[in-house]
XYZ file of C-alpha atoms in Angstrom:
455
model
C 0.000 0.000 0.000
C 2.783 2.427 0.875
C 4.483 1.631 -2.440
C 1.355 2.812 -4.258
C 1.169 5.999 -2.170
C 4.858 6.768 -2.720
C 4.494 6.213 -6.467
C 1.561 8.611 -6.644
C 3.402 11.204 -4.537
C 6.455 10.992 -6.820
C 4.223 11.520 -9.867
C 2.941 14.725 -8.312
C 6.397 15.883 -7.193
C 6.098 15.192 -3.470
C 8.833 12.581 -3.060
C 8.637 9.820 -0.469
C 6.608 9.771 2.718
C 8.685 10.415 5.813
C 6.526 8.623 8.338
C 5.922 5.003 9.320
C 2.390 4.397 8.095
C 3.252 1.322 6.042
C 5.599 -0.061 8.682
C 2.826 -0.061 11.283
C 0.684 -2.181 8.959
C 3.073 -5.038 9.810
C 1.957 -5.034 13.454
C 0.788 -8.486 14.534
C 0.364 -10.754 17.546
C 1.693 -14.276 17.429
C 0.351 -16.982 19.712
C 3.375 -16.630 21.986
C 2.570 -12.925 22.521
C -1.080 -13.411 23.499
C -1.646 -13.678 27.258
C -4.602 -14.394 29.522
C -3.880 -11.424 31.752
C -3.066 -12.161 35.397
C -4.156 -15.302 37.200
C -7.324 -14.673 39.267
C -7.163 -13.983 42.977
C -8.846 -16.212 45.557
C -8.344 -13.665 48.336
C -10.922 -11.107 47.199
C -14.582 -11.164 48.236
C -15.894 -11.940 44.739
C -14.044 -14.633 42.810
C -13.805 -13.870 39.098
C -12.124 -16.553 36.959
C -11.328 -13.974 34.253
C -10.523 -10.597 35.839
C -9.975 -7.917 33.166
C -6.762 -5.910 32.918
C -7.495 -2.265 33.778
C -4.037 -0.678 33.394
C -0.801 -1.314 31.513
C 2.333 0.839 31.290
C 5.904 0.371 30.007
C 8.828 1.353 32.238
C 10.513 4.727 31.712
C 13.984 3.666 32.872
C 16.803 3.597 30.311
C 17.671 0.044 29.330
C 14.528 -1.376 30.989
C 11.866 0.006 28.683
C 10.847 -3.510 27.700
C 9.421 -4.095 31.184
C 5.639 -3.881 31.408
C 3.451 -3.423 34.488
C -0.159 -4.587 34.262
C -2.904 -4.436 36.897
C -6.277 -6.138 37.101
C -9.662 -5.882 38.747
C -8.614 -8.239 41.551
C -5.948 -5.829 42.802
C -3.031 -7.861 41.461
C 0.038 -6.427 39.723
C 2.259 -8.376 37.333
C 5.634 -7.357 35.918
C 6.359 -8.757 32.471
C 9.581 -8.770 30.472
C 8.244 -8.355 26.944
C 11.580 -9.559 25.516
C 10.403 -13.013 26.553
C 7.637 -14.958 24.891
C 5.004 -17.314 26.183
C 6.746 -20.656 25.729
C 3.984 -22.772 27.164
C 2.818 -25.275 24.515
C -0.804 -25.209 23.491
C -1.397 -21.475 23.513
C -2.024 -18.625 25.912
C -1.408 -18.578 29.650
C -1.796 -16.080 32.460
C 0.923 -14.297 34.412
C 1.492 -14.761 38.126
C 0.821 -11.456 39.870
C 1.325 -10.000 43.327
C -1.712 -9.171 45.485
C -0.964 -5.491 46.151
C -4.554 -4.377 46.849
C -7.798 -6.119 47.732
C -9.786 -4.003 45.315
C -9.404 -3.110 41.658
C -6.273 -1.284 40.496
C -7.471 1.329 37.996
C -4.138 2.858 37.050
C -0.387 2.385 37.388
C 2.445 4.778 36.558
C 6.205 4.243 36.450
C 8.502 6.693 38.178
C 10.675 8.391 35.496
C 14.181 6.915 35.476
C 13.432 4.414 38.265
C 12.076 0.878 38.482
C 9.292 1.957 40.810
C 5.555 2.253 40.223
C 2.608 3.928 41.901
C -0.771 2.200 41.871
C -4.258 3.737 42.070
C -6.839 1.459 43.667
C -10.482 1.144 44.563
C -9.485 0.656 48.221
C -9.013 4.474 48.422
C -5.199 4.255 48.521
C -2.180 4.576 46.269
C 0.963 2.526 46.832
C 4.596 3.025 45.895
C 6.161 -0.288 44.846
C 9.819 -0.967 44.071
C 10.946 -3.651 41.637
C 13.870 -5.352 43.388
C 15.390 -8.608 42.120
C 12.306 -9.206 39.963
C 10.036 -8.830 43.002
C 7.634 -6.028 43.889
C 8.191 -4.570 47.346
C 5.729 -2.110 48.896
C 7.562 0.916 50.290
C 4.811 3.456 51.008
C 1.025 3.711 51.209
C -0.720 7.025 50.464
C -4.120 7.523 52.079
C -5.973 10.744 51.396
C -8.946 9.935 49.212
C -12.379 9.039 50.569
C -13.327 6.992 47.500
C -11.598 5.011 44.734
C -8.321 6.381 43.375
C -8.762 6.430 39.592
C -5.617 7.929 38.082
C -1.994 8.799 38.862
C 0.707 10.892 37.154
C 4.353 11.662 37.941
C 5.941 15.057 37.574
C 8.286 15.048 34.599
C 11.103 17.072 36.218
C 11.001 15.689 39.772
C 10.250 11.944 40.001
C 9.636 12.220 43.750
C 6.408 14.169 43.103
C 3.216 12.610 41.780
C -0.495 13.363 41.784
C -3.542 11.170 42.285
C -7.140 11.778 41.274
C -10.139 10.047 42.794
C -13.804 9.317 42.505
C -14.286 11.745 45.413
C -13.382 14.629 43.072
C -10.085 15.307 44.841
C -6.682 15.837 43.256
C -3.823 15.269 45.693
C -0.160 16.066 45.061
C 2.304 13.900 46.985
C 6.048 14.136 47.607
C 7.601 10.849 48.685
C 10.330 12.800 50.539
C 7.815 14.583 52.775
C 7.846 13.860 56.486
C 5.258 11.487 57.882
C 2.208 12.841 59.678
C 1.146 12.082 63.221
C -0.424 8.802 62.043
C 2.931 7.801 60.504
C 1.438 8.035 57.000
C 2.736 10.266 54.172
C 1.217 13.751 54.181
C -0.253 15.417 51.106
C 1.824 18.222 49.639
C -1.188 19.957 48.037
C -4.895 19.225 47.591
C -7.478 20.409 45.079
C -10.980 19.466 46.191
C -14.049 19.635 43.934
C -11.851 20.308 40.931
C -14.431 18.907 38.520
C -17.665 19.080 40.470
C -21.009 19.142 38.712
C -21.979 17.838 35.342
C -24.355 15.080 34.255
C -24.514 11.637 35.775
C -22.739 8.613 34.421
C -24.223 7.450 31.087
C -26.321 4.290 31.120
C -23.659 2.525 29.049
C -21.166 2.808 31.921
C -20.741 -0.746 33.168
C -20.074 -1.714 36.756
C -16.796 -3.579 37.095
C -16.699 -4.278 40.814
C -19.220 -4.250 43.611
C -16.907 -2.034 45.621
C -17.160 0.695 42.949
C -20.888 0.986 42.159
C -22.369 2.878 39.252
C -23.340 6.475 39.935
C -27.130 6.956 39.710
C -28.292 8.567 36.472
C -29.903 11.453 38.371
C -26.701 12.167 40.290
C -23.612 14.054 39.201
C -20.099 12.794 38.634
C -17.080 14.642 39.960
C -14.648 11.749 39.457
C -11.145 12.647 38.275
C -10.357 10.453 35.267
C -7.080 11.852 33.928
C -3.976 13.706 35.147
C -0.781 14.908 33.456
C 2.021 17.230 34.562
C 2.946 19.759 31.895
C 5.923 21.023 33.890
C 7.098 21.328 37.488
C 4.357 23.799 38.411
C 1.522 22.896 36.064
C -0.907 19.990 36.434
C -3.682 19.212 33.938
C -6.810 17.260 34.845
C -10.075 16.027 33.357
C -13.226 14.615 34.894
C -16.113 12.272 34.212
C -18.913 14.797 34.262
C -18.241 18.500 33.811
C -16.737 18.383 30.313
C -13.872 20.767 31.133
C -10.120 20.151 30.998
C -8.445 22.266 33.687
C -4.908 23.538 34.167
C -3.719 24.062 37.753
C -0.811 25.982 39.236
C 0.557 23.591 41.868
C 2.370 26.453 43.655
C -1.003 27.659 44.919
C -2.525 26.048 47.991
C -6.115 25.625 46.909
C -7.219 24.253 50.289
C -6.813 27.707 51.862
C -9.715 29.097 49.803
C -13.328 28.814 50.890
C -14.810 28.651 47.381
C -14.400 26.000 44.719
C -10.877 26.143 43.255
C -10.329 28.214 40.129
C -7.919 26.788 37.524
C -5.243 28.818 35.786
C -6.712 27.901 32.374
C -9.495 25.662 31.148
C -10.619 23.978 27.932
C -14.424 23.733 27.722
C -16.114 20.846 25.951
C -15.952 21.415 22.187
C -18.612 18.963 21.092
C -22.366 19.218 20.710
C -23.695 16.220 22.677
C -24.532 15.623 26.329
C -21.855 12.897 26.509
C -19.124 15.323 27.523
C -17.342 13.240 30.134
C -13.623 12.614 29.607
C -12.053 9.208 30.206
C -8.322 9.773 29.834
C -5.711 12.332 28.866
C -2.155 12.035 27.619
C 0.444 14.704 26.859
C 3.203 14.383 24.257
C 6.915 14.334 25.084
C 7.359 17.976 24.023
C 4.584 18.996 26.458
C 2.895 20.970 23.676
C -0.059 18.802 22.664
C -2.679 17.281 24.943
C -4.979 14.439 23.826
C -8.246 13.810 25.686
C -10.596 10.844 25.175
C -14.239 11.870 25.344
C -17.475 9.914 25.760
C -18.810 11.478 22.525
C -16.498 9.120 20.536
C -13.888 11.773 19.753
C -10.347 12.411 20.964
C -9.641 16.123 21.253
C -6.157 17.609 20.847
C -5.369 20.938 22.562
C -2.392 23.263 22.364
C -1.105 23.620 25.924
C 1.437 26.260 24.976
C -1.126 28.850 23.893
C -4.024 27.365 25.925
C -6.360 28.117 23.032
C -9.805 26.840 24.008
C -10.449 25.571 20.461
C -8.950 22.123 19.793
C -6.151 21.745 17.269
C -7.692 18.508 16.001
C -10.520 16.107 16.648
C -9.887 12.402 16.023
C -12.832 10.162 15.166
C -13.534 6.575 14.189
C -13.425 4.786 17.555
C -16.167 4.010 20.097
C -16.006 5.120 23.725
C -18.761 3.494 25.765
C -17.162 3.400 29.229
C -14.725 5.305 31.416
C -12.120 2.550 31.015
C -11.087 3.358 27.426
C -7.621 4.943 27.347
C -5.065 6.124 24.815
C -1.284 6.413 24.431
C 1.264 8.075 22.142
C 4.210 6.732 20.166
C 7.668 7.794 21.449
C 7.978 10.511 18.795
C 4.409 11.743 19.328
C 3.536 11.154 15.661
C 1.019 8.365 16.285
C -1.879 8.007 18.702
C -3.410 4.692 19.780
C -6.640 4.190 21.696
C -8.771 1.342 22.945
C -12.366 1.158 21.797
C -15.693 -0.312 22.839
C -16.116 -2.146 19.505
C -13.459 -4.801 20.345
C -10.808 -3.022 18.262
C -8.008 -0.596 18.937
C -7.194 2.239 16.550
C -4.019 4.043 15.511
C -4.030 7.564 14.060
C -1.285 9.470 12.345
C -1.799 12.737 14.233
C -1.810 14.626 10.918
C -5.086 12.935 9.965
C -8.324 12.953 11.925
C -9.407 9.521 10.671
C -7.778 6.288 11.890
C -4.815 4.934 9.982
C -5.102 1.370 11.290
C -7.507 -0.975 13.033
C -6.035 -3.679 15.278
C -8.084 -6.885 15.417
C -7.637 -9.637 17.989
C -9.741 -9.053 21.098
C -13.232 -10.364 21.785
C -14.484 -7.538 24.048
C -13.962 -3.833 24.713
C -10.312 -2.766 24.454
C -9.493 -0.584 27.444
C -5.899 0.233 28.361
C -3.160 0.529 25.722
C 0.578 1.144 26.025
C 3.332 2.046 23.553
C 6.931 1.140 24.381
C 9.160 4.217 24.716
C 11.875 2.857 22.385
C 11.260 3.091 18.614
C 14.125 0.690 17.853
C 12.150 -2.095 19.559
C 8.626 -1.324 18.368
C 6.108 -2.781 20.807
C 2.479 -2.055 21.679
C 0.268 -3.637 24.329
C -3.525 -3.769 24.255
C -5.760 -4.937 27.113
C -9.374 -5.989 26.978
C -12.439 -7.037 28.933
C -11.877 -10.498 27.462
C -9.256 -10.800 30.276
C -6.421 -10.953 27.740
C -3.569 -8.661 26.902
C -1.574 -8.822 23.697
C 1.941 -7.713 22.783
C 2.092 -6.348 19.234
C 5.363 -6.493 17.311
C 6.417 -5.728 13.741
C 6.290 -8.805 11.544
C 7.840 -9.468 8.137
C 6.359 -7.906 5.026
C 5.148 -11.292 3.822
C 3.809 -14.189 5.901
C 3.184 -17.700 4.673
C -0.423 -18.990 4.978
C 0.380 -21.270 7.920
C 1.769 -18.343 9.936
C -1.271 -16.202 9.140
C -3.594 -18.896 10.459
C -1.793 -18.912 13.810
C -1.846 -15.169 14.410
C -3.741 -13.820 17.451
C -3.869 -10.221 16.234
C -3.636 -8.424 12.892
C -3.570 -4.829 11.637
C -5.361 -3.429 8.609
C -5.770 -0.025 7.061
C -8.933 1.901 7.794
C -11.009 1.966 4.611
C -11.929 5.624 5.131
C -8.258 6.503 5.621
C -7.268 4.788 2.358
C -9.942 6.629 0.410
C -8.937 9.983 1.907
C -5.229 9.487 1.266
C -5.608 8.248 -2.280
C -8.063 10.963 -3.245
C -5.438 13.510 -2.209
C -2.555 11.879 -4.120
C -4.212 10.854 -7.397
C -3.127 12.688 -10.518
C -5.777 14.277 -12.682
C -8.037 11.807 -14.475
C -7.568 8.822 -12.153
C -10.520 7.458 -10.186
C -10.846 5.478 -6.965
C -13.329 2.629 -6.573
C -13.913 0.627 -3.379
C -14.495 -3.077 -4.120
C -14.908 -5.568 -1.265
C -12.502 -3.784 1.036
C -9.900 -3.129 -1.683
C -9.056 0.139 -3.420
C -9.039 0.012 -7.237
C -7.270 2.908 -8.992
C -8.364 3.250 -12.626
C -6.154 4.839 -15.261
C -8.152 6.904 -17.819
C -5.682 5.902 -20.538
C -6.929 2.334 -20.541
C -4.133 0.558 -18.619
C -5.066 -2.227 -16.253
C -6.242 -0.957 -12.853
C -4.016 -1.601 -9.869
C -5.275 -2.169 -6.340
C -4.299 -1.802 -2.707
C -5.639 -3.859 0.178
C -7.865 -2.133 2.726
């Protein structure tokens, strides 16, 4: 397909493409890279033989970027070396995890430059865990939320500082170097209460995952914090499940000293036209210039966080967002965006195009958390799903024999809409594009045989 696009670009004087669109089409999952999540826990109140994976993140430590942390609904954490394959004969198997919480773990985040992670759990706490000799060791417990902790983010310039957001509407900034309080527990460095209060209730499509985290009544309002990201040492960005506003906070201010609801430094109001304005996740690129926010209206909005313009730079469509568990991630160079989806697929966009570049097939239920390895030289993506499986995607050869294709557990294909849009822009005058059974036929007006590209 990329050969066709390059040929058409050369005919119109544009040279070769400089991105990796065609390379990503080679993404696949072999049987040895398909896993049945983490083995179920028998210590929790409700036994689930297939607990879904709710969070997955690659390490941010140089030389250890192949290490993956995944967390499930049972409160278990597993550390996986993605350089190793599943060697068990007969297919997929589950990983052995560590029981770190006795409630769901909704998010995990690696400390920059260190083999340490912070977890966000439905038991109202966050934990700092250290990976020592391939074992997870709990070093600190952070208690400050009155309801489930939903999201966590580390400061980019100071790895000792991180923030947590909860279902109670609170955003708490922690410093692991701070002195312990009178109860011998870590003290919060800063708190922002009611940061995203108000807004509509949780949509009816929001599914309950655990009995300990019940669905919010439709007539109620949701103030849950669903996404956090540090832009710099003094700037924290947040989004919520109900109010439809992305807010930018100055962490040098002590918001708890004010009697009224806290006022952000900047805000991005909802840019859509529906009542489904809750946000489910946000991610910021490595340059700290562009912010991507998953929304319940089935769009991902991109904002400029240098100018803080309230109008989005772009709006990415094509995926389905039916719950607050769908998340997204960026490639290391920030050129590609991947997101889970409620239609059992995951989607990849080239950020220069609002329509998906690729669809990733392989799961049998909603795809929730996704992760992109921080090293381009060892291209690796992880997708997690409600089917209780997670898959490691790698680049395969350009051609596979039929026997290999039959054994694959995940495949990538171009989005049909993307192909039509790209080709319509590159075709020289007089050519026409016809869609035929998922393939693109390009007809030459001079009577030559048409050539085609798979969709």
